[in-house]
Tab-separated table of C-alpha atoms and ligand atoms in Angstrom:
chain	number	residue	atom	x	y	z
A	175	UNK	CA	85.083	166.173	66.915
A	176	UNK	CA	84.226	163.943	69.669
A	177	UNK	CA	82.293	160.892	70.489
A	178	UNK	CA	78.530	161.200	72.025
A	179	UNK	CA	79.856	159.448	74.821
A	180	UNK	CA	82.569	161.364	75.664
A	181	UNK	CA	80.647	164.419	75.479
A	182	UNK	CA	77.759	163.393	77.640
A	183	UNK	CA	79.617	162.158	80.302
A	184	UNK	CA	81.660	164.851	82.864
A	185	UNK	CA	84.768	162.839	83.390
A	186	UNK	CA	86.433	161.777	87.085
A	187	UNK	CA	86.659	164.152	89.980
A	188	UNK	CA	89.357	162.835	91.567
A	189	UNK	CA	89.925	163.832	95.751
A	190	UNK	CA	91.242	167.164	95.914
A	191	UNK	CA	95.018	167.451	96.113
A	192	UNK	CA	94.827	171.335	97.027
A	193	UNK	CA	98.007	173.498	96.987
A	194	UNK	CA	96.531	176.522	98.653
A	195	UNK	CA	97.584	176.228	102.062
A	196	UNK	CA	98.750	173.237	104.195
A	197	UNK	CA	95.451	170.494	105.305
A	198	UNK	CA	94.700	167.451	107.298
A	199	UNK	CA	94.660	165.168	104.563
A	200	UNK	CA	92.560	162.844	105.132
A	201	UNK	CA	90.803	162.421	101.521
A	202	UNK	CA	91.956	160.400	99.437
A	203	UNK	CA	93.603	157.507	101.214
A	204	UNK	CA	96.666	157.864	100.949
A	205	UNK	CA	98.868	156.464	103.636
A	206	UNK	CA	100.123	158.571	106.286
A	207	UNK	CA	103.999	157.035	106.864
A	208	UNK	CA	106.725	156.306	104.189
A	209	UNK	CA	107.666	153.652	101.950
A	210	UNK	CA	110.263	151.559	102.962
A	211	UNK	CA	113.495	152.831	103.170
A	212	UNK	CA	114.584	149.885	100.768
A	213	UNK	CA	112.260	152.100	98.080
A	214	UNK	CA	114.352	154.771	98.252
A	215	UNK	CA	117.541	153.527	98.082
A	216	UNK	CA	116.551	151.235	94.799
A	217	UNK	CA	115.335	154.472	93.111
A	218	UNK	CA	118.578	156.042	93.956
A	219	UNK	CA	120.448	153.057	92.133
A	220	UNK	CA	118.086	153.371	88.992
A	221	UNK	CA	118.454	157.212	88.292
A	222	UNK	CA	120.839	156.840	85.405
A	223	UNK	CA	121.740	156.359	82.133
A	224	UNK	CA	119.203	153.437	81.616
A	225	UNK	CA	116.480	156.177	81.646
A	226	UNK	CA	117.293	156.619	78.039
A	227	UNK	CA	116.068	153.259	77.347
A	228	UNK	CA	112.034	151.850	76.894
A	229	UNK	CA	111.519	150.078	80.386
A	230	UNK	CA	110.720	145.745	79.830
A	231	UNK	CA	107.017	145.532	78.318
A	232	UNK	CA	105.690	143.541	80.826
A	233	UNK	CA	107.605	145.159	83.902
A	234	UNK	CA	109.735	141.750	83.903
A	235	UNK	CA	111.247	142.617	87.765
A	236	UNK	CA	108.308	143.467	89.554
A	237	UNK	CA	106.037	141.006	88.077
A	238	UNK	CA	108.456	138.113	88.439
A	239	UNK	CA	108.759	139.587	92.786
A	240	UNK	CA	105.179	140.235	92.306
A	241	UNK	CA	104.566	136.435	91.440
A	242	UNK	CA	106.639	135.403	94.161
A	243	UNK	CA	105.036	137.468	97.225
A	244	UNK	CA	101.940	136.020	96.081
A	245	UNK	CA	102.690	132.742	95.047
A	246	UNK	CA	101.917	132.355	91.865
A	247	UNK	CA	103.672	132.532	88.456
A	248	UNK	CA	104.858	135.478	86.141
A	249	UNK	CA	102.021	134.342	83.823
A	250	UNK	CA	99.537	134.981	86.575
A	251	UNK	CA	100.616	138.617	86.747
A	252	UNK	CA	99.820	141.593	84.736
A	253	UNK	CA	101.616	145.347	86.166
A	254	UNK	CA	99.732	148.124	85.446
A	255	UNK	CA	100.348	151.969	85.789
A	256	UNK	CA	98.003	152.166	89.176
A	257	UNK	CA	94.916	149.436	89.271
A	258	UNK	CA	92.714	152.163	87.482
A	259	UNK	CA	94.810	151.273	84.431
A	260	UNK	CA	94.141	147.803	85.463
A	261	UNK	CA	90.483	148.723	85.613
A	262	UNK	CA	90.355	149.988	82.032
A	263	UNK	CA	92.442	147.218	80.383
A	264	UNK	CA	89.790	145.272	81.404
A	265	UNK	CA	87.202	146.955	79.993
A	266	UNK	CA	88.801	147.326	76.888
A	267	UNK	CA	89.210	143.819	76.770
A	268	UNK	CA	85.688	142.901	77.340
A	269	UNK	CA	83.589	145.686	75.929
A	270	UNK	CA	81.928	145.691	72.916
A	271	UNK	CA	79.564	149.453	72.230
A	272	UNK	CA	76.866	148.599	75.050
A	273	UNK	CA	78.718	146.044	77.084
A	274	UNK	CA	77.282	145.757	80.371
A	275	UNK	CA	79.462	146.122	83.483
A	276	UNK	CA	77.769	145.425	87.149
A	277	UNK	CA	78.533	146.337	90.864
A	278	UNK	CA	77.287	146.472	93.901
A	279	UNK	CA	76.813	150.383	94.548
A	280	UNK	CA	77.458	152.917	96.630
A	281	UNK	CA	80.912	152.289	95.327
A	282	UNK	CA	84.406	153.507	94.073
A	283	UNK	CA	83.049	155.968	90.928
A	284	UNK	CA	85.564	155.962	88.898
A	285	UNK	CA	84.001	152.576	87.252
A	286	UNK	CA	81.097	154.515	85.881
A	287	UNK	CA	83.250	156.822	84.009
A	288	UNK	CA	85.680	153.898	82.493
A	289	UNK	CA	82.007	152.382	81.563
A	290	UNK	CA	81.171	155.515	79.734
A	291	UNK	CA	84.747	155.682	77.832
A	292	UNK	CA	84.536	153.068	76.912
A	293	UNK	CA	80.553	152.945	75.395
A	294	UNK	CA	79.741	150.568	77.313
A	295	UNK	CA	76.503	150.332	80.268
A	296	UNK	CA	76.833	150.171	83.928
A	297	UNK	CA	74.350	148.135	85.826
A	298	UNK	CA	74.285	149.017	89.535
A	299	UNK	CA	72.921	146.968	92.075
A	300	UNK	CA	72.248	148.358	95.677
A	301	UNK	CA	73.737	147.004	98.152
A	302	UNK	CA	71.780	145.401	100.752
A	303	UNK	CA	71.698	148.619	104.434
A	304	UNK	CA	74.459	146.045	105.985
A	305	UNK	CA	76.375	146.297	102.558
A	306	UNK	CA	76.278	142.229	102.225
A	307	UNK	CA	76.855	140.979	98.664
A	308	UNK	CA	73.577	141.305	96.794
A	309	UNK	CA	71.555	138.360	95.854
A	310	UNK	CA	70.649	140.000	92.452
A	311	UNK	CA	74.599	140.156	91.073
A	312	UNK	CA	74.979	136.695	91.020
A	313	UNK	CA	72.098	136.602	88.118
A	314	UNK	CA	72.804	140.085	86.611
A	315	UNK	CA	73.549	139.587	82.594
A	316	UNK	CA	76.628	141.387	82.386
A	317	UNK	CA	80.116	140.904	80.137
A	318	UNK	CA	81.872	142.085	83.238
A	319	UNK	CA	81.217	142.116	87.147
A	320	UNK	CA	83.328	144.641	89.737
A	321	UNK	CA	83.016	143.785	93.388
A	322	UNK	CA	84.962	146.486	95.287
A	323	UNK	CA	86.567	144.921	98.273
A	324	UNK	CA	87.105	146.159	101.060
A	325	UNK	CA	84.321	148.773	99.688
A	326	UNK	CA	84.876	152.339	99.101
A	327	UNK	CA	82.742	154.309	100.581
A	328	UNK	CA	81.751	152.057	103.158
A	329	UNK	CA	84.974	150.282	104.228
A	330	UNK	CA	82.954	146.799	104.694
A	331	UNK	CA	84.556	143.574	103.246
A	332	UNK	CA	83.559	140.427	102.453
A	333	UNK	CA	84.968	137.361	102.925
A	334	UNK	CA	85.741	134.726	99.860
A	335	UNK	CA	82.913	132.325	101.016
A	336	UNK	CA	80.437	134.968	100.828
A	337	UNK	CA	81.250	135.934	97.062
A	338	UNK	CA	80.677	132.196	96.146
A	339	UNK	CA	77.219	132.875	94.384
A	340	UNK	CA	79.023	134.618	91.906
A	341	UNK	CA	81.105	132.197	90.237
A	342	UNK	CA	77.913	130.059	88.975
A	343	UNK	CA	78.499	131.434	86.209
A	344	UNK	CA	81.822	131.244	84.230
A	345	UNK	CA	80.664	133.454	81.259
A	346	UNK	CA	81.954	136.434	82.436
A	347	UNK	CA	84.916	137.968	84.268
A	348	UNK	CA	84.236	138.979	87.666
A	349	UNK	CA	87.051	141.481	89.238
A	350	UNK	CA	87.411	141.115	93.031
A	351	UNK	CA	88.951	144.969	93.302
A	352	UNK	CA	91.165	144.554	96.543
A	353	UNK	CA	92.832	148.114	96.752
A	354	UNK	CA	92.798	148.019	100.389
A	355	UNK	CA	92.476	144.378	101.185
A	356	UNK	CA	96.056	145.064	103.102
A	357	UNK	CA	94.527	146.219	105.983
A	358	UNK	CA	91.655	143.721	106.076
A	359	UNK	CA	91.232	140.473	108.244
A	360	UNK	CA	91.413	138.517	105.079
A	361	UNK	CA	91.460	138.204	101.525
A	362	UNK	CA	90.394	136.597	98.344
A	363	UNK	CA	93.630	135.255	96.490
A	364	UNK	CA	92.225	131.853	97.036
A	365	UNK	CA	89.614	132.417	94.489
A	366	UNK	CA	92.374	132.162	92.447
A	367	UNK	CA	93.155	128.616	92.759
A	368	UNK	CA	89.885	127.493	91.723
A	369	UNK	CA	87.960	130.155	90.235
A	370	UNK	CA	89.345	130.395	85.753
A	371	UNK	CA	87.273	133.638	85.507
A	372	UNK	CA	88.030	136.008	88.759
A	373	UNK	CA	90.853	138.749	88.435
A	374	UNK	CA	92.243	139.916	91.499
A	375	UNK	CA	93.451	143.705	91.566
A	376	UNK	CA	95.893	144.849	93.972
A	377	UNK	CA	97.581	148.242	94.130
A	378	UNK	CA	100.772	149.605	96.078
A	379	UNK	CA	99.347	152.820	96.337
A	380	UNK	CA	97.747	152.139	99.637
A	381	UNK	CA	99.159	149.680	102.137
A	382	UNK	CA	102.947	150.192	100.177
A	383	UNK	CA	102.368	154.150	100.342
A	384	UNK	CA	103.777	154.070	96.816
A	385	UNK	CA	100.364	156.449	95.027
A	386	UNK	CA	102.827	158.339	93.626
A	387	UNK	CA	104.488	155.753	91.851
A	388	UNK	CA	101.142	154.466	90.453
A	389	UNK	CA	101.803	150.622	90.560
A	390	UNK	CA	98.848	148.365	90.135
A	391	UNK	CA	98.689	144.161	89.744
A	392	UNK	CA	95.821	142.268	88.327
A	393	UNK	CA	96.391	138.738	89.154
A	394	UNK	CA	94.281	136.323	87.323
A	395	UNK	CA	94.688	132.344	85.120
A	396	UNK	CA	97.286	133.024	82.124
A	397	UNK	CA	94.985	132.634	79.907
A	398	UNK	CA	92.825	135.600	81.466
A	399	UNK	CA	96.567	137.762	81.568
A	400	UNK	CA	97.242	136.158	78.236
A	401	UNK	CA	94.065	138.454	76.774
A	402	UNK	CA	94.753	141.785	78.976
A	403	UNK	CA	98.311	141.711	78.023
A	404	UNK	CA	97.072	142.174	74.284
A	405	UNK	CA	95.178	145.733	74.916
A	406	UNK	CA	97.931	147.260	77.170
A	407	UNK	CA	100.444	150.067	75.850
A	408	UNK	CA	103.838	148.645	75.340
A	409	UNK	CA	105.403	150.486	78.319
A	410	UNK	CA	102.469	150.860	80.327
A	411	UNK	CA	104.743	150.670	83.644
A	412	UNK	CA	107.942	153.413	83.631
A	413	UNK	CA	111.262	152.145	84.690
A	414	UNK	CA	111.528	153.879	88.061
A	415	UNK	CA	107.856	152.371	89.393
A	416	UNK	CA	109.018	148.791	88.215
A	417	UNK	CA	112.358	149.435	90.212
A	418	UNK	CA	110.383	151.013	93.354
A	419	UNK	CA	107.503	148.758	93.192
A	420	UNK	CA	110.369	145.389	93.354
A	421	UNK	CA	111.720	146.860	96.193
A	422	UNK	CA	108.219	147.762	98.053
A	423	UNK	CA	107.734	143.872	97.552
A	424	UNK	CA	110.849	143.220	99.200
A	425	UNK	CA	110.481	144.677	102.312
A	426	UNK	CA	106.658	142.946	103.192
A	427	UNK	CA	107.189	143.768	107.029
A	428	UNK	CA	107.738	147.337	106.680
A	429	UNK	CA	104.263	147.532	105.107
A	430	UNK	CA	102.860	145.209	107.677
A	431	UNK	CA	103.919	146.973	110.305
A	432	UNK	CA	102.367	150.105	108.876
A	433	UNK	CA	99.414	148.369	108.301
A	434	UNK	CA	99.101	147.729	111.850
A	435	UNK	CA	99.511	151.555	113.143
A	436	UNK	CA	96.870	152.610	111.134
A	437	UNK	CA	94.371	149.233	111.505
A	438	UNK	CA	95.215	150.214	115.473
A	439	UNK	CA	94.059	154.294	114.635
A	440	UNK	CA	91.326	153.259	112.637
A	441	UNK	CA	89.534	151.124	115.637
A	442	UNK	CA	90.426	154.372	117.687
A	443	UNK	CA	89.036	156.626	115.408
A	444	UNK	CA	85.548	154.798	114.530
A	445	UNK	CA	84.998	154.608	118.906
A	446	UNK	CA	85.764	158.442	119.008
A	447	UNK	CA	83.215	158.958	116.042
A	448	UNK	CA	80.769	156.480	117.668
A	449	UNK	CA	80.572	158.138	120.893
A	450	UNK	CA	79.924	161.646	118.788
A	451	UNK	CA	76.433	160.186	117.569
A	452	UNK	CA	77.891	158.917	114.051
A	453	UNK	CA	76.933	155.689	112.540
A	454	UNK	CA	79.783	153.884	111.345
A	455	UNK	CA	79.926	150.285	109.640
A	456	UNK	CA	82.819	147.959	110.447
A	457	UNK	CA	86.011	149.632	108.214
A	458	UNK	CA	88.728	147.023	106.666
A	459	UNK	CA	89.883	149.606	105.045
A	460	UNK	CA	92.557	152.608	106.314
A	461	UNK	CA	89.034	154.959	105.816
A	462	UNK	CA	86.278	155.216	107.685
A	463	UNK	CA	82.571	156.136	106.804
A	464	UNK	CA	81.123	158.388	109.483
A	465	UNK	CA	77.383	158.991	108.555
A	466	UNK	CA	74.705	160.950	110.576
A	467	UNK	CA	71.476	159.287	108.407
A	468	UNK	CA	69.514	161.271	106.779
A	469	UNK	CA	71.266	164.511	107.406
A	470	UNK	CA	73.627	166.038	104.594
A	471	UNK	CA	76.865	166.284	105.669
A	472	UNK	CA	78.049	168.810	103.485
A	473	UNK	CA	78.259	171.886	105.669
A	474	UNK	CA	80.374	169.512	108.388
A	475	UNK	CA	82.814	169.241	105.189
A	476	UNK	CA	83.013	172.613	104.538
A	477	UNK	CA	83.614	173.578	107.461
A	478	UNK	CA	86.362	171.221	108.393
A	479	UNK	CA	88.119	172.341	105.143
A	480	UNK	CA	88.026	175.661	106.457
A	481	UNK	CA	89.153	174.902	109.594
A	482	UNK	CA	91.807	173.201	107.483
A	483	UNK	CA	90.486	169.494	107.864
A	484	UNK	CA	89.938	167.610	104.665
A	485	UNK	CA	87.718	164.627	104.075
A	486	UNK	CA	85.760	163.527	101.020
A	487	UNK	CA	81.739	164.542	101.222
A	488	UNK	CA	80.097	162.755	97.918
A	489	UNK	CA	77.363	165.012	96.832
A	490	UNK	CA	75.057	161.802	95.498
A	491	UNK	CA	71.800	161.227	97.438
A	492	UNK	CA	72.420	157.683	98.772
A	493	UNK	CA	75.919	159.279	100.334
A	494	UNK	CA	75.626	162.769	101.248
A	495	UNK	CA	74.611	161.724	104.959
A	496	UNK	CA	78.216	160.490	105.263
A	497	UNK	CA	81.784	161.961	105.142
A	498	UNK	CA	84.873	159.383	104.311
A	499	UNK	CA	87.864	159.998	106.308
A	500	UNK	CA	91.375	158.828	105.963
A	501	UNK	CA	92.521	156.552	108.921
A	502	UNK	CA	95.670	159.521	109.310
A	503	UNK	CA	98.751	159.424	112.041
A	504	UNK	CA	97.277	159.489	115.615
A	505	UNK	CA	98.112	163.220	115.463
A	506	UNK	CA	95.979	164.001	112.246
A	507	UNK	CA	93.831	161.732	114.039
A	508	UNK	CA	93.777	163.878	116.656
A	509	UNK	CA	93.069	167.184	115.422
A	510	UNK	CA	90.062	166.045	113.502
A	511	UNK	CA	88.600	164.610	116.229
A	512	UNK	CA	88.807	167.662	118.275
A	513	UNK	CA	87.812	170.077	115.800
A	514	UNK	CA	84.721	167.548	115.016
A	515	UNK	CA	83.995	167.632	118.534
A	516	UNK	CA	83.528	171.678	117.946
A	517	UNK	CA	81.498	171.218	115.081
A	518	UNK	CA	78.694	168.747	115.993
B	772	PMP	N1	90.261	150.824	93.438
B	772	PMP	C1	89.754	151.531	94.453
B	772	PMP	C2	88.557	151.026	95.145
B	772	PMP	C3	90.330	152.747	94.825
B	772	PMP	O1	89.794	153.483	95.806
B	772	PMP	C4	91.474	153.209	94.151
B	772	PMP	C5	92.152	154.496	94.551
B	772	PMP	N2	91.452	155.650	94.241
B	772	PMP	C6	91.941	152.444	93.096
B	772	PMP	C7	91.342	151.248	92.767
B	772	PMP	C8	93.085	152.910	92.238
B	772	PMP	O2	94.285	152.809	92.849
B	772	PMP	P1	95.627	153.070	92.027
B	772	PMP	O3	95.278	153.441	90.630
B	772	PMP	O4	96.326	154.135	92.777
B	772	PMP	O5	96.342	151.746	92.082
């Protein structure tokens, strides 16, 4: 009944969201304070009668705000439900049955699943230890290229100038995934401007603290939204996230100012970790990689859970010597750093 594919591969394990007892989140990334109260009141004005009705195929409000935070044009935007949607339009656009997609790895997993839905063959390339961009993707025969940045699990970013080997070649998309660029010292929306083959995803699931609402932007040339447009559903993006993710846009500052609380815990939280004998690379991301090389750190992750602490421990032999926490408030912050401080 099914394809080979589909039955080889084991599917996503997304971060737990347990509902056993109350944790320390600190997991999956999610951010620790509210939307902005602007969020909530424009939901509140939507619940209605116009829920009866399809929402506007290509999220007309939030791309046309969306176009205007980042200066550029409607045509530049596509709104998807969450980037991950993002991330498979895209490989549906580009993937013929053994299409090759490449990243740098360790990175976010979820691309080699969408590579195996959709038949097509990932081609990892290590990182470099200081997780600089790797000489070999800039050569790498691929239909698509995926540079994660800010990186998940390492937190590391790199700047635009440093992905500049990659656009040699314009016969191929290369995605510059920038789900937590928010909290970063920079950027790479200037790629944009010069660049006819780079897509640029975004998500307000992170610095907006909208991953409920699952609201994702791929910004790219219209000619590049012109072809990812095709592949979508029709209503891809429901009425209530196009109304809440308008309003996120709206209010920039509130964001911002989150932003800064948790860029502020973050630097806190990598010293504490430091000073416990963990090696940590430079996060520009609202997670942090703690690693003790060489060691697995699945035990320490077990038995924060139980001493109701969550993190995320990847099994995989290149990451098991490092857990990925959640830059949390100070006070989460807090009580994993002192239960840590039991532990090791
Ligand atoms: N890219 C990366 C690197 C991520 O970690 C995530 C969140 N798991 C996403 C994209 C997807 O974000 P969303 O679908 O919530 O927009």
């Amino acid at each position: 009944m099914f394809r080979k594919t589909v039955q080889r591969m084991a599917g996503y394990v997304p971060g737990e969201q347990p509902r056993d007892r109350r944790y320390v989140k600190l997991n999956t990334n999610e951010n620790p304070y509210p939307p902005s109260p602007q969020v909530l009141d424009a939901l509140r004005d939507a619940i209605g009668e116009n829920l009866r009705l399809y929402p506007r195929p290509m999220a007309d409000e939030l791309r046309e705000r969306a176009a205007r935070h980042y200066r550029l044009a409607p045509r530049n935007v596509l709104v998807g439900n969450g980037s991950d949607e993002l991330l498979a339009i895209l490989m549906r656009a580009t993937l013929d049955a053994g299409g090759r997609v490449a990243y740098p790895v360790p990175t976010y997993s979820l691309y080699d699943t969408l590579v195996a839905i959709h038949g097509g063959l990932a081609v990892p390339v290590p990182f470099p230890d200081d997780f600089s961009l790797p000489p070999a993707l800039a050569e790498v025969d691929a239909e698509l290229v995926i540079v994660c940045n800010p990186n998940s699990p390492s937190g590391t970013w790199l700047p635009p100038q440093a992905l500049g080997p990659l656009f040699r070649r314009r016969d191929r998309l290369v995605v510059i995934d920038e789900a937590y660029v928010d909290f970063a010292d920079g950027h790479c929306l200037e790629l944009l401007r010069d660049v006819p083959n780079v897509v640029v995803l975004r998500t307000l699931s992170k610095s907006y603290s909208l991953a409920g609402m699952r609201i994702g932007l791929a910004l790219g040339s219209e000619s590049v939204i012109g072809e990812l447009a095709k592949v979508k559903d029709s209503y891809n993006v429901n009425r209530l996230s196009i109304v809440a993710g308008a309003a996120a846009l709206r209010d920039p500052r509130w964001m911002e100012a989150n932003v800064r609380r948790v860029r502020r815990s973050r630097d806190a939280l990598t010293r504490r970790l430091v000073e416990m004998g963990f090696v940590v690379p430079e996060s520009q991301a609202n997670f942090v990689f703690a690693r003790r090389p060489g060691e697995d750190l699945g035990p320490l992750y077990e038995s924060l859970k139980r001493r109701g602490v969550l993190v995320r421990h990847f099994a995989t032999p290149e990451l098991r010597d490092g857990l990925r926490i959640t830059v949390g408030t100070d006070d989460e912050i807090a009580v994993l750093v002192r239960v840590l401080g039991q532990l090791v």
